[in-house]
PDB file of C-alpha atoms in Angstrom:
ATOM      1  CA  MET A  45      23.114   0.117 -29.139  1.00  0.00           C
ATOM      2  CA  VAL A  46      19.851   1.265 -28.812  1.00  0.00           C
ATOM      3  CA  LEU A  47      16.513  -0.918 -30.644  1.00  0.00           C
ATOM      4  CA  ASP A  48      13.782   1.176 -29.956  1.00  0.00           C
ATOM      5  CA  ILE A  49      10.915  -0.551 -30.739  1.00  0.00           C
ATOM      6  CA  ASP A  50       8.534   2.132 -30.238  1.00  0.00           C
ATOM      7  CA  ASP A  51       9.861   3.819 -33.012  1.00  0.00           C
ATOM      8  CA  PRO A  52       6.649   4.635 -35.946  1.00  0.00           C
ATOM      9  CA  ASP A  53       9.479   5.072 -38.330  1.00  0.00           C
ATOM     10  CA  ASN A  54      11.093   1.550 -37.216  1.00  0.00           C
ATOM     11  CA  PRO A  55      10.218  -1.601 -38.989  1.00  0.00           C
ATOM     12  CA  VAL A  56       9.926  -4.337 -36.229  1.00  0.00           C
ATOM     13  CA  GLY A  57       6.487  -5.857 -35.854  1.00  0.00           C
ATOM     14  CA  GLN A  58       5.166  -4.885 -39.040  1.00  0.00           C
ATOM     15  CA  SER A  59       4.141  -7.427 -41.215  1.00  0.00           C
ATOM     16  CA  CYS A  60       6.973  -9.129 -44.132  1.00  0.00           C
ATOM     17  CA  PRO A  61       6.109  -7.564 -47.521  1.00  0.00           C
ATOM     18  CA  ILE A  62       5.370 -10.441 -49.965  1.00  0.00           C
ATOM     19  CA  THR A  63       8.435 -10.781 -51.883  1.00  0.00           C
ATOM     20  CA  ARG A  64       9.219 -13.039 -55.448  1.00  0.00           C
ATOM     21  CA  PRO A  65      11.638 -15.594 -55.516  1.00  0.00           C
ATOM     22  CA  GLY A  66      13.963 -13.449 -58.072  1.00  0.00           C
ATOM     23  CA  HIS A  67      14.086 -10.348 -54.816  1.00  0.00           C
ATOM     24  CA  ASP A  68      14.525 -12.820 -51.923  1.00  0.00           C
ATOM     25  CA  VAL A  69      17.920 -14.286 -54.144  1.00  0.00           C
ATOM     26  CA  GLN A  70      19.047 -10.154 -54.224  1.00  0.00           C
ATOM     27  CA  LEU A  71      18.063  -9.398 -50.855  1.00  0.00           C
ATOM     28  CA  THR A  72      20.090 -12.885 -49.374  1.00  0.00           C
ATOM     29  CA  ARG A  73      22.754 -11.413 -51.237  1.00  0.00           C
ATOM     30  CA  ARG A  74      22.585  -8.046 -50.261  1.00  0.00           C
ATOM     31  CA  LEU A  75      22.373  -9.418 -46.579  1.00  0.00           C
ATOM     32  CA  VAL A  76      25.910 -11.663 -46.832  1.00  0.00           C
ATOM     33  CA  GLY A  77      27.740  -8.094 -48.100  1.00  0.00           C
ATOM     34  CA  LEU A  78      26.120  -6.311 -45.144  1.00  0.00           C
ATOM     35  CA  LEU A  79      26.832  -9.082 -42.828  1.00  0.00           C
ATOM     36  CA  ALA A  80      30.240  -8.975 -43.912  1.00  0.00           C
ATOM     37  CA  GLU A  81      31.240  -4.863 -43.305  1.00  0.00           C
ATOM     38  CA  VAL A  82      29.702  -5.471 -39.846  1.00  0.00           C
ATOM     39  CA  GLY A  83      32.227  -7.954 -39.314  1.00  0.00           C
ATOM     40  CA  GLY A  84      34.403  -5.362 -40.435  1.00  0.00           C
ATOM     41  CA  GLY A  85      32.163  -2.554 -37.416  1.00  0.00           C
ATOM     42  CA  ASP A  86      30.491  -0.468 -40.511  1.00  0.00           C
ATOM     43  CA  ARG A  87      27.744   0.834 -38.098  1.00  0.00           C
ATOM     44  CA  ASP A  88      25.966   2.033 -41.062  1.00  0.00           C
ATOM     45  CA  ALA A  89      25.220  -1.814 -42.460  1.00  0.00           C
ATOM     46  CA  PHE A  90      24.757  -3.105 -39.402  1.00  0.00           C
ATOM     47  CA  THR A  91      22.269  -0.107 -39.401  1.00  0.00           C
ATOM     48  CA  GLU A  92      20.963  -1.476 -42.703  1.00  0.00           C
ATOM     49  CA  PHE A  93      21.213  -4.741 -42.071  1.00  0.00           C
ATOM     50  CA  TYR A  94      18.620  -4.524 -38.883  1.00  0.00           C
ATOM     51  CA  ARG A  95      15.979  -2.208 -40.983  1.00  0.00           C
ATOM     52  CA  LEU A  96      15.958  -4.586 -43.654  1.00  0.00           C
ATOM     53  CA  THR A  97      15.580  -8.327 -41.281  1.00  0.00           C
ATOM     54  CA  SER A  98      13.894  -6.740 -37.574  1.00  0.00           C
ATOM     55  CA  HIS A  99      10.279  -7.666 -39.011  1.00  0.00           C
ATOM     56  CA  ARG A 100      11.156 -11.188 -39.521  1.00  0.00           C
ATOM     57  CA  VAL A 101      13.372 -11.254 -36.090  1.00  0.00           C
ATOM     58  CA  TYR A 102      10.653  -9.793 -34.271  1.00  0.00           C
ATOM     59  CA  GLY A 103       7.840 -11.764 -35.804  1.00  0.00           C
ATOM     60  CA  LEU A 104       9.570 -15.191 -35.042  1.00  0.00           C
ATOM     61  CA  ALA A 105       9.985 -14.011 -31.353  1.00  0.00           C
ATOM     62  CA  VAL A 106       6.592 -12.914 -30.773  1.00  0.00           C
ATOM     63  CA  ARG A 107       5.163 -16.045 -32.179  1.00  0.00           C
ATOM     64  CA  ILE A 108       7.091 -18.512 -29.858  1.00  0.00           C
ATOM     65  CA  LEU A 109       7.983 -15.899 -26.745  1.00  0.00           C
ATOM     66  CA  ARG A 110       3.299 -14.468 -27.390  1.00  0.00           C
ATOM     67  CA  GLY A 111       4.185 -11.123 -25.686  1.00  0.00           C
ATOM     68  CA  HIS A 112       5.490  -7.398 -26.857  1.00  0.00           C
ATOM     69  CA  THR A 113       7.902  -6.712 -23.489  1.00  0.00           C
ATOM     70  CA  ALA A 114      10.020 -10.543 -24.274  1.00  0.00           C
ATOM     71  CA  ALA A 115       9.714 -10.455 -28.045  1.00  0.00           C
ATOM     72  CA  GLU A 116      11.507  -6.595 -28.111  1.00  0.00           C
ATOM     73  CA  ASP A 117      13.737  -8.209 -24.964  1.00  0.00           C
ATOM     74  CA  VAL A 118      14.748 -11.385 -27.224  1.00  0.00           C
ATOM     75  CA  THR A 119      15.150  -8.832 -30.762  1.00  0.00           C
ATOM     76  CA  GLN A 120      17.329  -6.517 -28.533  1.00  0.00           C
ATOM     77  CA  GLU A 121      19.340  -9.746 -27.660  1.00  0.00           C
ATOM     78  CA  VAL A 122      19.885 -10.993 -31.081  1.00  0.00           C
ATOM     79  CA  TYR A 123      21.129  -7.844 -32.889  1.00  0.00           C
ATOM     80  CA  LEU A 124      23.566  -7.642 -29.947  1.00  0.00           C
ATOM     81  CA  GLN A 125      25.283 -10.817 -30.551  1.00  0.00           C
ATOM     82  CA  ALA A 126      24.415 -10.691 -34.347  1.00  0.00           C
ATOM     83  CA  TRP A 127      26.951  -7.260 -34.328  1.00  0.00           C
ATOM     84  CA  THR A 128      29.504  -8.993 -31.610  1.00  0.00           C
ATOM     85  CA  ARG A 129      29.789 -12.261 -34.086  1.00  0.00           C
ATOM     86  CA  ALA A 130      29.079 -10.874 -37.689  1.00  0.00           C
ATOM     87  CA  ASP A 131      32.756 -11.397 -38.251  1.00  0.00           C
ATOM     88  CA  SER A 132      32.081 -15.155 -37.931  1.00  0.00           C
ATOM     89  CA  TYR A 133      29.028 -15.618 -39.665  1.00  0.00           C
ATOM     90  CA  ASP A 134      29.573 -18.522 -42.620  1.00  0.00           C
ATOM     91  CA  GLU A 135      27.234 -18.401 -45.741  1.00  0.00           C
ATOM     92  CA  THR A 136      28.060 -21.668 -46.872  1.00  0.00           C
ATOM     93  CA  LEU A 137      25.799 -23.188 -43.974  1.00  0.00           C
ATOM     94  CA  SER A 138      23.131 -21.157 -43.914  1.00  0.00           C
ATOM     95  CA  SER A 139      22.199 -17.858 -45.170  1.00  0.00           C
ATOM     96  CA  PRO A 140      21.782 -14.423 -43.066  1.00  0.00           C
ATOM     97  CA  MET A 141      18.417 -14.900 -42.560  1.00  0.00           C
ATOM     98  CA  GLY A 142      18.370 -18.263 -41.606  1.00  0.00           C
ATOM     99  CA  TRP A 143      21.358 -17.391 -39.220  1.00  0.00           C
ATOM    100  CA  LEU A 144      19.154 -14.882 -38.065  1.00  0.00           C
ATOM    101  CA  MET A 145      15.791 -17.343 -36.953  1.00  0.00           C
ATOM    102  CA  MET A 146      18.267 -19.702 -35.697  1.00  0.00           C
ATOM    103  CA  LEU A 147      19.903 -17.438 -33.306  1.00  0.00           C
ATOM    104  CA  THR A 148      16.410 -15.861 -32.819  1.00  0.00           C
ATOM    105  CA  HIS A 149      14.842 -19.324 -31.783  1.00  0.00           C
ATOM    106  CA  ARG A 150      17.975 -20.265 -29.532  1.00  0.00           C
ATOM    107  CA  ARG A 151      17.225 -16.842 -27.068  1.00  0.00           C
ATOM    108  CA  ALA A 152      13.443 -17.110 -27.106  1.00  0.00           C
ATOM    109  CA  VAL A 153      13.798 -20.881 -26.494  1.00  0.00           C
ATOM    110  CA  ASP A 154      16.326 -20.204 -23.904  1.00  0.00           C
ATOM    111  CA  ARG A 155      14.043 -17.493 -22.543  1.00  0.00           C
ATOM    112  CA  VAL A 156      10.877 -19.512 -22.267  1.00  0.00           C
ATOM    113  CA  ARG A 157      12.754 -22.586 -20.275  1.00  0.00           C
ATOM    114  CA  ARG A 158      14.846 -19.879 -17.706  1.00  0.00           C
ATOM    115  CA  GLU A 159      10.942 -18.970 -17.285  1.00  0.00           C
ATOM    116  CA  GLN A 160       9.607 -22.235 -16.497  1.00  0.00           C
ATOM    117  CA  SER A 161      12.572 -23.266 -14.842  1.00  0.00           C
ATOM    118  CA  ALA A 162      11.875 -19.861 -12.068  1.00  0.00           C
ATOM    119  CA  ALA A 163       7.875 -21.050 -12.065  1.00  0.00           C
ATOM    120  CA  ASN A 164       8.646 -24.829 -11.208  1.00  0.00           C
ATOM    121  CA  ARG A 165      11.332 -23.120  -8.490  1.00  0.00           C
ATOM    122  CA  ASP A 166       8.825 -20.974  -6.988  1.00  0.00           C
ATOM    123  CA  ILE A 167       6.006 -23.293  -6.991  1.00  0.00           C
ATOM    124  CA  THR A 168       7.887 -26.005  -5.341  1.00  0.00           C
ATOM    125  CA  TYR A 169       9.767 -24.267  -2.978  1.00  0.00           C
ATOM    126  CA  GLY A 170       6.889 -20.990  -2.374  1.00  0.00           C
ATOM    127  CA  HIS A 171      10.002 -18.507  -2.985  1.00  0.00           C
ATOM    128  CA  VAL A 172      10.428 -16.323  -6.157  1.00  0.00           C
ATOM    129  CA  ASN A 173      14.081 -15.821  -8.170  1.00  0.00           C
ATOM    130  CA  LEU A 174      15.564 -18.036  -5.845  1.00  0.00           C
ATOM    131  CA  GLY A 175      17.768 -18.801  -9.202  1.00  0.00           C
ATOM    132  CA  ARG A 176      20.226 -15.904 -10.274  1.00  0.00           C
ATOM    133  CA  ASP A 177      18.346 -13.362 -12.395  1.00  0.00           C
ATOM    134  CA  HIS A 178      20.728 -12.838 -15.229  1.00  0.00           C
ATOM    135  CA  ASP A 179      20.036 -10.179 -17.797  1.00  0.00           C
ATOM    136  CA  VAL A 180      21.265 -12.562 -21.461  1.00  0.00           C
ATOM    137  CA  VAL A 181      21.766  -8.732 -22.969  1.00  0.00           C
ATOM    138  CA  ALA A 182      24.523  -8.245 -20.415  1.00  0.00           C
ATOM    139  CA  GLU A 183      26.077 -11.634 -20.484  1.00  0.00           C
ATOM    140  CA  GLU A 184      26.877 -10.938 -23.873  1.00  0.00           C
ATOM    141  CA  VAL A 185      28.249  -7.293 -23.280  1.00  0.00           C
ATOM    142  CA  HIS A 186      30.792  -8.406 -20.083  1.00  0.00           C
ATOM    143  CA  GLN A 187      32.084 -11.601 -22.377  1.00  0.00           C
ATOM    144  CA  ARG A 188      32.040  -9.798 -25.829  1.00  0.00           C
ATOM    145  CA  PHE A 189      34.174  -6.471 -25.033  1.00  0.00           C
ATOM    146  CA  ASP A 190      37.150  -6.403 -23.228  1.00  0.00           C
ATOM    147  CA  GLU A 191      37.539  -4.506 -19.640  1.00  0.00           C
ATOM    148  CA  GLN A 192      39.003  -1.523 -20.270  1.00  0.00           C
ATOM    149  CA  ALA A 193      36.031  -1.169 -22.853  1.00  0.00           C
ATOM    150  CA  VAL A 194      33.422  -2.017 -19.901  1.00  0.00           C
ATOM    151  CA  ALA A 195      35.374   0.326 -17.758  1.00  0.00           C
ATOM    152  CA  HIS A 196      34.889   2.907 -19.659  1.00  0.00           C
ATOM    153  CA  CYS A 197      31.238   2.667 -20.497  1.00  0.00           C
ATOM    154  CA  MET A 198      30.226   1.908 -16.855  1.00  0.00           C
ATOM    155  CA  ASN A 199      31.322   5.872 -16.105  1.00  0.00           C
ATOM    156  CA  THR A 200      28.846   6.442 -19.279  1.00  0.00           C
ATOM    157  CA  LEU A 201      25.710   5.357 -16.535  1.00  0.00           C
ATOM    158  CA  THR A 202      23.772   7.648 -14.117  1.00  0.00           C
ATOM    159  CA  PRO A 203      24.860   7.343  -9.919  1.00  0.00           C
ATOM    160  CA  ARG A 204      22.244   5.102  -9.497  1.00  0.00           C
ATOM    161  CA  GLN A 205      22.452   2.712 -13.173  1.00  0.00           C
ATOM    162  CA  HIS A 206      26.228   2.231 -12.217  1.00  0.00           C
ATOM    163  CA  GLU A 207      25.326   0.719  -8.740  1.00  0.00           C
ATOM    164  CA  THR A 208      22.643  -1.153  -9.358  1.00  0.00           C
ATOM    165  CA  ILE A 209      24.314  -2.681 -12.562  1.00  0.00           C
ATOM    166  CA  ALA A 210      27.548  -2.996 -10.450  1.00  0.00           C
ATOM    167  CA  LEU A 211      25.441  -4.699  -7.668  1.00  0.00           C
ATOM    168  CA  ALA A 212      23.766  -7.059  -9.683  1.00  0.00           C
ATOM    169  CA  TYR A 213      26.755  -8.294 -12.353  1.00  0.00           C
ATOM    170  CA  TYR A 214      30.205  -7.537  -9.949  1.00  0.00           C
ATOM    171  CA  GLY A 215      28.213  -7.765  -6.658  1.00  0.00           C
ATOM    172  CA  GLY A 216      26.720 -11.385  -7.139  1.00  0.00           C
ATOM    173  CA  ARG A 217      23.196 -10.170  -6.354  1.00  0.00           C
ATOM    174  CA  THR A 218      20.554 -11.091  -7.930  1.00  0.00           C
ATOM    175  CA  TYR A 219      17.831  -8.855  -8.519  1.00  0.00           C
ATOM    176  CA  PRO A 220      15.798  -9.539  -5.045  1.00  0.00           C
ATOM    177  CA  GLU A 221      18.533  -8.578  -3.470  1.00  0.00           C
ATOM    178  CA  VAL A 222      19.496  -5.891  -4.690  1.00  0.00           C
ATOM    179  CA  ALA A 223      16.485  -3.892  -4.525  1.00  0.00           C
ATOM    180  CA  ASP A 224      16.752  -5.125  -1.013  1.00  0.00           C
ATOM    181  CA  HIS A 225      19.752  -3.703   0.055  1.00  0.00           C
ATOM    182  CA  LEU A 226      19.169  -0.688  -1.937  1.00  0.00           C
ATOM    183  CA  GLY A 227      15.412   0.151  -0.127  1.00  0.00           C
ATOM    184  CA  ILE A 228      13.628   0.309  -3.543  1.00  0.00           C
ATOM    185  CA  PRO A 229      11.392  -1.618  -4.957  1.00  0.00           C
ATOM    186  CA  LEU A 230      11.621  -4.670  -7.974  1.00  0.00           C
ATOM    187  CA  PRO A 231      10.728  -2.850 -10.557  1.00  0.00           C
ATOM    188  CA  THR A 232      13.242  -0.054 -10.391  1.00  0.00           C
ATOM    189  CA  VAL A 233      15.754  -2.250 -10.087  1.00  0.00           C
ATOM    190  CA  LYS A 234      14.877  -3.909 -13.205  1.00  0.00           C
ATOM    191  CA  SER A 235      13.868  -0.938 -14.947  1.00  0.00           C
ATOM    192  CA  ARG A 236      17.487   0.825 -14.190  1.00  0.00           C
ATOM    193  CA  ILE A 237      19.202  -2.199 -14.979  1.00  0.00           C
ATOM    194  CA  ARG A 238      17.884  -2.634 -18.438  1.00  0.00           C
ATOM    195  CA  ASP A 239      18.124   0.979 -19.383  1.00  0.00           C
ATOM    196  CA  GLY A 240      21.868   0.858 -18.101  1.00  0.00           C
ATOM    197  CA  LEU A 241      21.992  -1.634 -20.234  1.00  0.00           C
ATOM    198  CA  LYS A 242      21.082  -0.556 -23.725  1.00  0.00           C
ATOM    199  CA  ARG A 243      23.161   2.456 -22.130  1.00  0.00           C
ATOM    200  CA  LEU A 244      26.168   0.409 -22.169  1.00  0.00           C
ATOM    201  CA  ALA A 245      25.680  -1.092 -25.449  1.00  0.00           C
ATOM    202  CA  LEU A 246      25.075   1.712 -27.194  1.00  0.00           C
ATOM    203  CA  CYS A 247      28.293   2.505 -25.958  1.00  0.00           C
ATOM    204  CA  LEU A 248      30.605  -0.239 -26.632  1.00  0.00           C
ATOM    205  CA  THR A 249      28.700  -0.422 -30.329  1.00  0.00           C
ATOM    206  CA  GLY A 250      29.025   3.084 -30.652  1.00  0.00           C
ATOM    207  CA  SER A 251      25.505   2.685 -32.852  1.00  0.00           C
ATOM    208  CA  ASP A 252      21.773   3.535 -31.553  1.00  0.00           C
ATOM    209  CA  ILE A 253      19.557   2.111 -34.039  1.00  0.00           C
ATOM    210  CA  PRO A 254      16.643   4.715 -34.897  1.00  0.00           C
TER     211      PRO A 254
END
């Protein structure tokens, strides 16, 4: 699954239109129905669910993280989680939008805490990235899909993406360690892993969000 935040037709980042109470009720009902279909693996339903809600998810992420790149990452993570956990959604506990906002808040706050923790380690030890630099999207992919599917989709990556992701997530190396091992800059490692994870998500879900 690839969420193209820069696509001009993508609703992410657009202001939320003013809605009437009746419209809100209709939208909630529609989202409940879409989530039920998504839980059954309906990719078209997921695409529509994304289009109807992504501007709210992205907006909340921006407000918490105060950065567009980080907000885009969190939005990607939230919708991957929504796709994999739609069948566990319970409408008696929260509305679909409330459920998404909860997922977004958790993801964004966790990211802030991780970044603060990393900054504190840097100040204390004078060394960058002492902790494992896990990507939450990779954790979701690894945990939520069976090993055969992951192995198959790993083969769809470019050789460089495959090597870099294998070193980071199966070799247990930090991003700086991968960079040192391959003799390439750290930003290049992060770029390869980011692009590779997007391709993995697309392969595993079979859904390309325009």
